[in-house]
């Protein structure tokens, strides 16, 4: 039986997140991982935006969704 270290499990979960949640290709995920020097940490891009920016992005998303609904009807 093979035993896995927590570092291995974290890397597998990080790869899964890149491929399925963030929609990276395998080559794209590979290049992101090769640029990493430490074990993967939880990265959240939205943490770099202020609350005001998040509100603006939310409004833009709502407007785009409304436009999409209009043109698909």
CSV table of C-alpha atoms in Angstrom, one decimal:
chain,number,residue,atom,x,y,z
A,1,UNK,CA,0.0,0.0,0.0
A,2,UNK,CA,1.2,3.5,-0.8
A,3,UNK,CA,1.0,6.2,1.8
A,4,UNK,CA,0.7,9.8,0.8
A,5,UNK,CA,2.2,12.8,2.6
A,6,UNK,CA,0.0,15.9,3.2
A,7,UNK,CA,2.2,17.8,0.7
A,8,UNK,CA,1.2,15.2,-2.0
A,9,UNK,CA,-2.5,15.5,-1.2
A,10,UNK,CA,-2.3,19.3,-1.2
A,11,UNK,CA,-0.7,19.2,-4.6
A,12,UNK,CA,-3.3,16.9,-6.0
A,13,UNK,CA,-6.1,19.1,-4.7
A,14,UNK,CA,-4.4,22.2,-6.1
A,15,UNK,CA,-4.1,20.6,-9.6
A,16,UNK,CA,-7.7,19.6,-9.4
A,17,UNK,CA,-8.6,23.2,-8.6
A,18,UNK,CA,-6.6,24.5,-11.5
A,19,UNK,CA,-8.1,22.1,-14.0
A,20,UNK,CA,-11.7,22.0,-13.0
A,21,UNK,CA,-12.4,25.3,-11.1
A,22,UNK,CA,-10.1,27.7,-12.8
A,23,UNK,CA,-10.4,25.9,-16.2
A,24,UNK,CA,-6.6,25.7,-16.9
A,25,UNK,CA,-5.4,23.3,-19.6
A,26,UNK,CA,-3.0,20.6,-18.5
A,27,UNK,CA,-0.1,22.6,-20.0
A,28,UNK,CA,-1.3,25.8,-18.3
A,29,UNK,CA,-1.6,24.0,-14.9
A,30,UNK,CA,1.9,22.5,-15.4
A,31,UNK,CA,3.4,25.9,-16.1
A,32,UNK,CA,1.7,27.4,-13.0
A,33,UNK,CA,3.0,24.5,-10.8
A,34,UNK,CA,6.5,24.7,-12.2
A,35,UNK,CA,6.7,28.4,-11.2
A,36,UNK,CA,5.8,27.5,-7.6
A,37,UNK,CA,8.7,27.1,-5.1
A,38,UNK,CA,6.7,26.2,-2.0
A,39,UNK,CA,3.8,23.9,-1.2
A,40,UNK,CA,0.5,25.2,-2.6
A,41,UNK,CA,-1.5,27.6,-0.4
A,42,UNK,CA,-5.1,28.7,-0.8
A,43,UNK,CA,-4.9,31.5,-3.3
A,44,UNK,CA,-7.9,33.7,-3.8
A,45,UNK,CA,-7.7,36.4,-6.4
A,46,UNK,CA,-10.7,38.3,-5.0
A,47,UNK,CA,-8.6,39.0,-1.9
A,48,UNK,CA,-6.6,41.5,-3.9
A,49,UNK,CA,-9.7,43.6,-4.7
A,50,UNK,CA,-11.2,46.2,-2.4
A,51,UNK,CA,-14.9,45.9,-1.3
A,52,UNK,CA,-15.8,48.7,-3.6
A,53,UNK,CA,-14.2,46.9,-6.6
A,54,UNK,CA,-16.1,43.7,-5.7
A,55,UNK,CA,-19.4,45.6,-5.7
A,56,UNK,CA,-18.6,47.2,-9.0
A,57,UNK,CA,-17.7,43.8,-10.5
A,58,UNK,CA,-20.9,42.3,-9.1
A,59,UNK,CA,-23.0,45.0,-10.8
A,60,UNK,CA,-21.1,44.5,-14.1
A,61,UNK,CA,-21.7,40.7,-13.9
A,62,UNK,CA,-25.4,41.3,-13.2
A,63,UNK,CA,-25.7,43.7,-16.2
A,64,UNK,CA,-23.9,41.2,-18.5
A,65,UNK,CA,-26.1,38.4,-17.3
A,66,UNK,CA,-29.2,40.6,-18.1
A,67,UNK,CA,-27.8,41.4,-21.6
A,68,UNK,CA,-27.1,37.7,-22.2
A,69,UNK,CA,-30.7,36.8,-21.2
A,70,UNK,CA,-32.1,39.4,-23.6
A,71,UNK,CA,-30.1,38.3,-26.6
A,72,UNK,CA,-30.8,34.6,-26.0
A,73,UNK,CA,-34.6,35.0,-25.8
